[in-house]
XYZ file of N, CA and C in Angstrom:
543
model
N 0.829 -1.200 0.000
C 0.000 0.000 0.000
C 0.872 1.263 0.000
N 2.103 1.144 0.447
C 2.999 2.292 0.492
C 3.233 2.875 -0.897
N 3.488 2.010 -1.882
C 3.697 2.490 -3.254
C 2.456 3.212 -3.765
N 1.290 2.662 -3.465
C 0.035 3.264 -3.913
C -0.138 4.653 -3.301
N 0.042 4.765 -1.983
C -0.114 6.057 -1.310
C 0.877 7.088 -1.845
N 2.103 6.650 -2.058
C 3.110 7.551 -2.625
C 2.684 8.011 -4.023
N 2.152 7.078 -4.812
C 1.704 7.405 -6.174
C 0.593 8.438 -6.153
N -0.341 8.313 -5.236
C -1.442 9.280 -5.149
C -0.891 10.665 -4.828
N 0.069 10.737 -3.924
C 0.716 12.012 -3.627
C 1.409 12.598 -4.848
N 2.078 11.741 -5.614
C 2.764 12.196 -6.821
C 1.766 12.681 -7.876
N 0.644 11.987 -8.001
C -0.406 12.420 -8.937
C -0.892 13.809 -8.542
N -1.133 14.003 -7.249
C -1.614 15.306 -6.770
C -0.604 16.417 -7.017
N 0.671 16.062 -7.103
C 1.727 17.041 -7.388
C 1.975 17.184 -8.885
N 1.230 16.416 -9.708
C 1.403 16.483 -11.157
C 2.610 15.718 -11.675
N 3.177 14.856 -10.860
C 4.360 14.071 -11.237
C 3.915 12.696 -11.748
N 3.322 12.686 -12.919
C 2.684 11.478 -13.438
C 3.668 10.371 -13.794
N 4.813 10.719 -14.347
C 5.768 9.672 -14.715
C 6.270 8.926 -13.484
N 6.552 9.666 -12.414
C 6.971 9.017 -11.174
C 5.814 8.210 -10.572
N 4.609 8.743 -10.679
C 3.438 8.031 -10.151
C 3.237 6.707 -10.883
N 3.480 6.697 -12.185
C 3.341 5.459 -12.957
C 4.280 4.396 -12.396
N 5.513 4.776 -12.111
C 6.475 3.816 -11.549
C 5.976 3.261 -10.218
N 5.480 4.138 -9.358
C 4.989 3.699 -8.047
C 3.741 2.826 -8.175
N 2.871 3.166 -9.110
C 1.662 2.350 -9.297
C 2.012 0.971 -9.840
N 2.967 0.906 -10.738
C 3.415 -0.406 -11.233
C 4.009 -1.228 -10.099
N 4.765 -0.589 -9.219
C 5.324 -1.289 -8.058
C 4.200 -1.743 -7.124
N 3.176 -0.906 -6.965
C 2.032 -1.271 -6.116
C 1.320 -2.493 -6.687
N 1.140 -2.515 -7.997
C 0.469 -3.648 -8.650
C 1.328 -4.905 -8.553
N 2.647 -4.750 -8.713
C 3.540 -5.908 -8.579
C 3.469 -6.511 -7.182
N 3.401 -5.653 -6.163
C 3.373 -6.169 -4.791
C 1.967 -6.549 -4.325
N 0.935 -5.952 -4.912
C -0.465 -6.247 -4.543
C -1.311 -6.307 -5.809
N -1.245 -7.430 -6.536
C -1.939 -7.507 -7.825
C -3.463 -7.383 -7.751
N -4.032 -7.461 -6.553
C -5.491 -7.331 -6.425
C -5.909 -5.943 -5.933
N -4.997 -4.993 -5.960
C -5.309 -3.628 -5.545
C -5.941 -2.889 -6.724
N -7.253 -3.039 -6.845
C -7.984 -2.455 -7.967
C -7.791 -0.958 -8.102
N -7.672 -0.275 -6.963
C -7.506 1.179 -6.976
C -6.242 1.600 -7.728
N -5.193 0.763 -7.675
C -3.945 1.090 -8.382
C -4.161 1.040 -9.894
N -4.934 0.068 -10.358
C -5.240 -0.015 -11.788
C -6.061 1.199 -12.227
N -7.004 1.603 -11.372
C -7.839 2.773 -11.676
C -6.975 4.031 -11.781
N -6.087 4.231 -10.812
C -5.228 5.416 -10.820
C -4.305 5.415 -12.033
N -3.750 4.255 -12.349
C -2.868 4.145 -13.512
C -3.655 4.412 -14.799
N -4.876 3.899 -14.853
C -5.738 4.169 -16.006
C -6.043 5.651 -16.148
N -6.233 6.334 -15.017
C -6.499 7.768 -15.044
C -5.334 8.557 -15.610
N -4.126 8.158 -15.245
C -2.946 8.837 -15.790
C -2.881 8.637 -17.299
N -3.123 7.403 -17.729
C -3.080 7.139 -19.169
C -4.172 7.915 -19.910
N -5.333 8.078 -19.270
C -6.397 8.887 -19.871
C -5.887 10.306 -20.106
N -5.286 10.891 -19.080
C -4.802 12.268 -19.187
C -3.648 12.409 -20.172
N -2.954 11.328 -20.430
C -1.875 11.350 -21.424
C -2.405 11.065 -22.832
N -3.711 10.782 -22.932
C -4.313 10.533 -24.238
C -4.221 9.092 -24.712
N -3.812 8.190 -23.844
C -3.689 6.772 -24.200
C -4.961 6.045 -23.762
N -6.005 6.157 -24.599
C -7.310 5.572 -24.264
C -7.254 4.048 -24.190
N -6.458 3.450 -25.032
C -6.359 1.988 -25.024
C -5.875 1.491 -23.659
N -4.830 2.108 -23.128
C -4.320 1.714 -21.809
C -5.336 2.051 -20.720
N -5.980 3.201 -20.829
C -6.998 3.594 -19.855
C -8.100 2.541 -19.779
N -8.611 2.156 -20.918
C -9.687 1.163 -20.966
C -9.201 -0.174 -20.416
N -8.031 -0.618 -20.870
C -7.494 -1.917 -20.436
C -7.310 -1.965 -18.917
N -6.756 -0.919 -18.336
C -6.496 -0.897 -16.898
C -7.784 -0.831 -16.081
N -8.757 -0.046 -16.539
C -10.028 0.013 -15.812
C -10.802 -1.290 -15.939
N -10.714 -1.937 -17.090
C -11.348 -3.256 -17.229
C -10.678 -4.271 -16.308
N -9.360 -4.174 -16.161
C -8.642 -5.056 -15.232
C -9.106 -4.804 -13.799
N -9.285 -3.543 -13.439
C -9.771 -3.211 -12.099
C -11.147 -3.833 -11.860
N -11.997 -3.819 -12.873
C -13.332 -4.420 -12.749
C -13.217 -5.925 -12.546
N -12.317 -6.573 -13.281
C -12.142 -8.027 -13.102
C -11.685 -8.352 -11.681
N -10.831 -7.505 -11.138
C -10.285 -7.738 -9.800
C -11.292 -7.380 -8.710
N -11.948 -6.222 -8.858
C -12.874 -5.708 -7.842
C -14.161 -5.240 -8.521
N -15.037 -6.170 -8.856
C -16.240 -5.806 -9.616
C -17.209 -4.881 -8.869
N -17.040 -4.692 -7.570
C -17.929 -3.804 -6.818
C -17.307 -2.429 -6.585
N -16.189 -2.158 -7.230
C -15.545 -0.850 -7.161
C -16.183 0.022 -8.246
N -16.787 1.127 -7.864
C -17.558 1.929 -8.822
C -16.681 2.754 -9.770
N -15.521 3.192 -9.303
C -14.697 4.128 -10.067
C -14.317 3.636 -11.468
N -13.897 2.379 -11.655
C -13.522 1.994 -13.021
C -14.694 2.034 -14.000
N -15.897 1.746 -13.531
C -17.067 1.841 -14.408
C -17.285 3.306 -14.815
N -17.160 4.207 -13.832
C -17.305 5.625 -14.129
C -16.231 6.113 -15.086
N -14.998 5.654 -14.870
C -13.902 6.062 -15.747
C -14.114 5.577 -17.178
N -14.570 4.338 -17.315
C -14.834 3.821 -18.661
C -15.963 4.598 -19.322
N -17.001 4.905 -18.560
C -18.093 5.707 -19.104
C -17.607 7.065 -19.574
N -16.784 7.709 -18.741
C -16.244 9.019 -19.097
C -15.359 8.921 -20.336
N -14.509 7.897 -20.384
C -13.615 7.725 -21.542
C -14.420 7.549 -22.822
N -15.484 6.753 -22.767
C -16.291 6.539 -23.966
C -17.052 7.804 -24.371
N -17.509 8.596 -23.409
C -18.136 9.881 -23.747
C -17.108 10.771 -24.447
N -15.901 10.832 -23.887
C -14.851 11.661 -24.479
C -14.473 11.194 -25.880
N -14.614 9.911 -26.140
C -14.301 9.360 -27.459
C -15.487 9.463 -28.411
N -16.599 10.029 -27.955
C -17.769 10.173 -28.810
C -18.564 8.889 -28.967
N -18.496 8.031 -27.958
C -19.234 6.768 -27.982
C -20.189 6.694 -26.784
N -21.198 7.572 -26.754
C -22.081 7.622 -25.588
C -22.889 6.349 -25.370
N -23.193 5.634 -26.454
C -23.947 4.387 -26.289
C -23.153 3.381 -25.462
N -21.846 3.294 -25.675
C -20.992 2.405 -24.878
C -20.897 2.905 -23.441
N -20.906 4.213 -23.280
C -20.750 4.809 -21.953
C -21.919 4.476 -21.034
N -23.120 4.397 -21.591
C -24.320 4.240 -20.765
C -24.242 3.060 -19.815
N -23.872 1.891 -20.313
C -23.893 0.702 -19.449
C -22.894 0.834 -18.303
N -21.730 1.413 -18.583
C -20.730 1.575 -17.523
C -21.185 2.591 -16.482
N -21.767 3.686 -16.934
C -22.214 4.717 -16.004
C -23.380 4.230 -15.159
N -24.305 3.523 -15.777
C -25.431 2.975 -15.016
C -24.950 1.966 -13.978
N -23.942 1.167 -14.336
C -23.372 0.203 -13.389
C -22.686 0.940 -12.236
N -21.924 1.988 -12.542
C -21.261 2.770 -11.493
C -22.283 3.318 -10.509
N -23.379 3.833 -11.031
C -24.424 4.407 -10.182
C -25.140 3.324 -9.385
N -25.302 2.150 -9.976
C -25.953 1.061 -9.226
C -25.088 0.610 -8.049
N -23.782 0.691 -8.198
C -22.872 0.331 -7.110
C -22.834 1.439 -6.062
N -22.790 2.682 -6.528
C -22.719 3.826 -5.612
C -23.636 4.941 -6.119
N -24.869 4.964 -5.636
C -25.825 5.982 -6.085
C -25.391 7.421 -5.763
N -24.388 7.593 -4.910
C -23.890 8.923 -4.549
C -22.751 9.386 -5.461
N -22.417 8.609 -6.482
C -21.284 8.892 -7.375
C -21.691 10.016 -8.327
N -21.499 11.237 -7.870
C -21.991 12.426 -8.561
C -21.425 12.565 -9.973
N -20.137 12.259 -10.147
C -19.529 12.390 -11.470
C -20.169 11.428 -12.472
N -20.566 10.251 -12.008
C -21.217 9.298 -12.908
C -22.577 9.832 -13.361
N -23.321 10.462 -12.448
C -24.608 11.058 -12.831
C -24.393 12.154 -13.871
N -23.386 12.976 -13.639
C -23.115 14.086 -14.548
C -22.651 13.588 -15.920
N -21.798 12.580 -15.929
C -21.330 12.029 -17.204
C -22.470 11.307 -17.914
N -23.345 10.664 -17.153
C -24.529 10.035 -17.738
C -25.386 11.097 -18.435
N -25.512 12.262 -17.811
C -26.263 13.369 -18.430
C -25.633 13.744 -19.766
N -24.316 13.797 -19.811
C -23.618 14.131 -21.067
C -23.864 13.065 -22.131
N -23.820 11.799 -21.720
C -24.053 10.709 -22.675
C -25.468 10.788 -23.245
N -26.448 10.990 -22.366
C -27.829 11.124 -22.841
C -27.965 12.308 -23.794
N -27.339 13.428 -23.456
C -27.407 14.615 -24.306
C -26.845 14.302 -25.690
N -25.707 13.630 -25.735
C -25.069 13.286 -27.007
C -25.961 12.387 -27.852
N -26.776 11.578 -27.178
C -27.686 10.669 -27.880
C -29.019 11.335 -28.233
N -29.162 12.612 -27.876
C -30.403 13.326 -28.163
C -31.519 13.011 -27.182
N -31.183 12.387 -26.081
C -32.164 12.023 -25.052
C -32.153 13.125 -23.976
N -32.697 14.269 -24.367
C -32.565 15.495 -23.585
C -33.265 15.393 -22.230
N -34.473 14.844 -22.191
C -35.185 14.745 -20.915
C -34.437 13.843 -19.935
N -33.831 12.774 -20.438
C -33.042 11.893 -19.562
C -31.761 12.596 -19.114
N -31.199 13.422 -19.976
C -30.031 14.209 -19.610
C -30.377 15.165 -18.468
N -31.518 15.813 -18.582
C -31.966 16.736 -17.538
C -32.168 15.989 -16.225
N -32.799 14.829 -16.287
C -33.040 14.046 -15.062
C -31.724 13.639 -14.398
N -30.745 13.216 -15.184
C -29.453 12.812 -14.615
C -28.733 14.006 -13.991
N -28.801 15.167 -14.641
C -28.173 16.367 -14.084
C -28.869 16.795 -12.797
N -30.187 16.705 -12.782
C -30.922 17.058 -11.562
C -30.550 16.126 -10.413
N -30.334 14.845 -10.718
C -29.910 13.903 -9.677
C -28.543 14.310 -9.132
N -27.632 14.722 -10.015
C -26.322 15.192 -9.555
C -26.484 16.392 -8.627
N -27.402 17.295 -8.973
C -27.610 18.473 -8.136
C -28.298 18.136 -6.820
N -29.048 17.053 -6.776
C -29.597 16.602 -5.492
C -28.459 16.200 -4.556
N -27.398 15.663 -5.131
C -26.257 15.230 -4.332
C -25.374 16.408 -3.922
N -25.284 17.409 -4.789
C -24.502 18.622 -4.492
C -25.054 19.750 -5.344
N -25.799 20.646 -4.706
C -26.472 21.725 -5.449
C -25.494 22.709 -6.079
N -24.229 22.647 -5.705
C -23.228 23.555 -6.260
C -22.306 22.861 -7.259
N -22.709 21.708 -7.759
C -21.877 20.962 -8.700
C -21.970 21.643 -10.069
N -20.949 22.409 -10.383
C -20.960 23.308 -11.552
C -21.169 22.576 -12.870
N -20.588 21.408 -13.023
C -20.718 20.670 -14.285
C -22.176 20.306 -14.544
N -22.883 19.919 -13.492
C -24.303 19.569 -13.657
C -25.111 20.802 -14.070
N -24.775 21.962 -13.502
C -25.459 23.193 -13.921
C -25.184 23.476 -15.397
N -23.942 23.295 -15.814
C -23.615 23.519 -17.226
C -24.375 22.538 -18.122
N -24.421 21.274 -17.711
C -25.175 20.279 -18.490
C -26.647 20.672 -18.611
N -27.216 21.156 -17.510
C -28.615 21.588 -17.554
C -28.786 22.797 -18.458
N -27.851 23.723 -18.410
C -27.936 24.898 -19.286
C -27.955 24.471 -20.744
N -27.089 23.546 -21.111
C -27.052 23.054 -22.494
C -28.358 22.356 -22.876
N -28.856 21.519 -21.964
C -30.080 20.769 -22.252
C -31.280 21.699 -22.396
N -31.379 22.672 -21.491
C -32.507 23.601 -21.574
C -32.400 24.489 -22.810
N -31.205 24.862 -23.194
C -31.035 25.614 -24.434
C -31.525 24.781 -25.619
N -31.168 23.520 -25.620
C -31.593 22.608 -26.692
C -33.117 22.530 -26.779
N -33.778 22.596 -25.636
C -35.244 22.542 -25.595
C -35.892 23.905 -25.828
N -35.076 24.957 -25.923
C -35.618 26.299 -26.106
C -36.152 26.912 -24.831
N -35.775 26.370 -23.692
C -36.198 26.905 -22.392
C -35.097 27.847 -21.895
N -35.125 29.060 -22.438
C -34.009 29.992 -22.263
C -33.828 30.483 -20.831
N -34.921 30.739 -20.125
C -34.784 31.204 -18.737
C -34.042 30.185 -17.891
N -34.422 28.925 -18.036
C -33.759 27.864 -17.269
C -32.311 27.698 -17.734
N -32.077 27.810 -19.034
C -30.718 27.697 -19.556
C -29.834 28.792 -18.966
N -30.344 30.007 -18.931
C -29.586 31.140 -18.392
C -29.333 30.947 -16.899
N -30.359 30.544 -16.170
C -30.212 30.323 -14.722
C -29.092 29.320 -14.435
N -29.112 28.203 -15.148
C -28.106 27.168 -14.879
C -26.729 27.548 -15.415
N -26.696 28.299 -16.495
C -25.415 28.810 -16.992
C -24.799 29.753 -15.959
N -25.599 30.654 -15.431
C -25.115 31.584 -14.418
C -24.642 30.842 -13.168
N -25.365 29.789 -12.787
C -24.945 28.983 -11.639
C -23.625 28.273 -11.926
N -23.483 27.747 -13.124
C -22.238 27.064 -13.486
C -21.055 28.022 -13.350
N -21.229 29.238 -13.844
C -20.172 30.250 -13.741
C -19.911 30.591 -12.271
N -20.988 30.806 -11.518
C -20.854 31.180 -10.106
C -20.114 30.107 -9.305
N -20.281 28.841 -9.701
C -19.646 27.744 -8.968
C -18.320 27.315 -9.583
N -17.792 28.156 -10.504
C -16.437 27.936 -10.970
C -16.250 27.223 -12.284
N -17.332 26.957 -13.030
C -17.183 26.287 -14.319
C -16.794 27.314 -15.378
N -15.852 26.959 -16.212
C -15.396 27.843 -17.284
C -16.281 27.608 -18.512
N -17.400 28.307 -18.554
C -18.361 28.165 -19.647
C -17.743 28.749 -20.915
N -17.765 27.995 -22.007
C -17.182 28.514 -23.261
C -17.859 29.809 -23.717
N -17.048 30.719 -24.241
C -17.542 32.025 -24.689
C -18.649 31.874 -25.721
N -18.527 30.885 -26.602
C -19.552 30.694 -27.644
C -20.919 30.408 -27.026
N -20.925 29.639 -25.941
C -22.180 29.306 -25.280
C -22.778 30.561 -24.640
N -21.931 31.345 -24.002
C -22.417 32.585 -23.390
C -22.988 33.522 -24.456
N -22.320 33.595 -25.593
C -22.794 34.435 -26.696
C -24.128 33.935 -27.250
N -24.285 32.627 -27.293
C -25.537 32.051 -27.790
C -26.704 32.383 -26.865
N -26.433 32.462 -25.574
C -27.483 32.782 -24.621
C -27.780 34.281 -24.531
N -26.816 35.116 -24.888
C -26.926 36.550 -24.703
C -28.216 37.165 -25.265
N -28.661 36.821 -26.470
C -29.896 37.434 -26.985
C -31.141 37.090 -26.174
N -31.042 36.076 -25.324
C -32.210 35.635 -24.540
C -32.223 36.207 -23.126
N -31.236 37.025 -22.823
C -31.168 37.625 -21.476
C -32.076 38.836 -21.385
């Protein structure tokens, strides 16, 4: 566990190459430490190596099938790759394991939005906000969904909340909402 803890500290310091070494050592000494595979997969995600990210998170699932994080990570990776249909099953599984997993609810909202399932996207974002009313990403997701539905007041409200809670809303989106203010 020492290698794993050291790796987490290195990740927090942005020292990913050193963290990779420590995570590999953690896996060598504790091959059933699913969290190490998840952390290593996260580093590979941030480095743009989706194949390694997917492989490592799938390994974590094989080792610890009740660990919610690898399902959420796979869902997020598939959303980022433009494959929301693949993301759905992983995100739903993550939420079934841990209904409080706010990021999974928010990513599920994004997947639904990408699939044109706007009402389901809104419901998933609202669930995220039930867990944390200041979760900026969920407010941004709601702003996008309400804009898509032509519900401008709600879109503006949630856009303003996203900004207030620290989300960097793209300028193009703000400009699109401006005529409706």
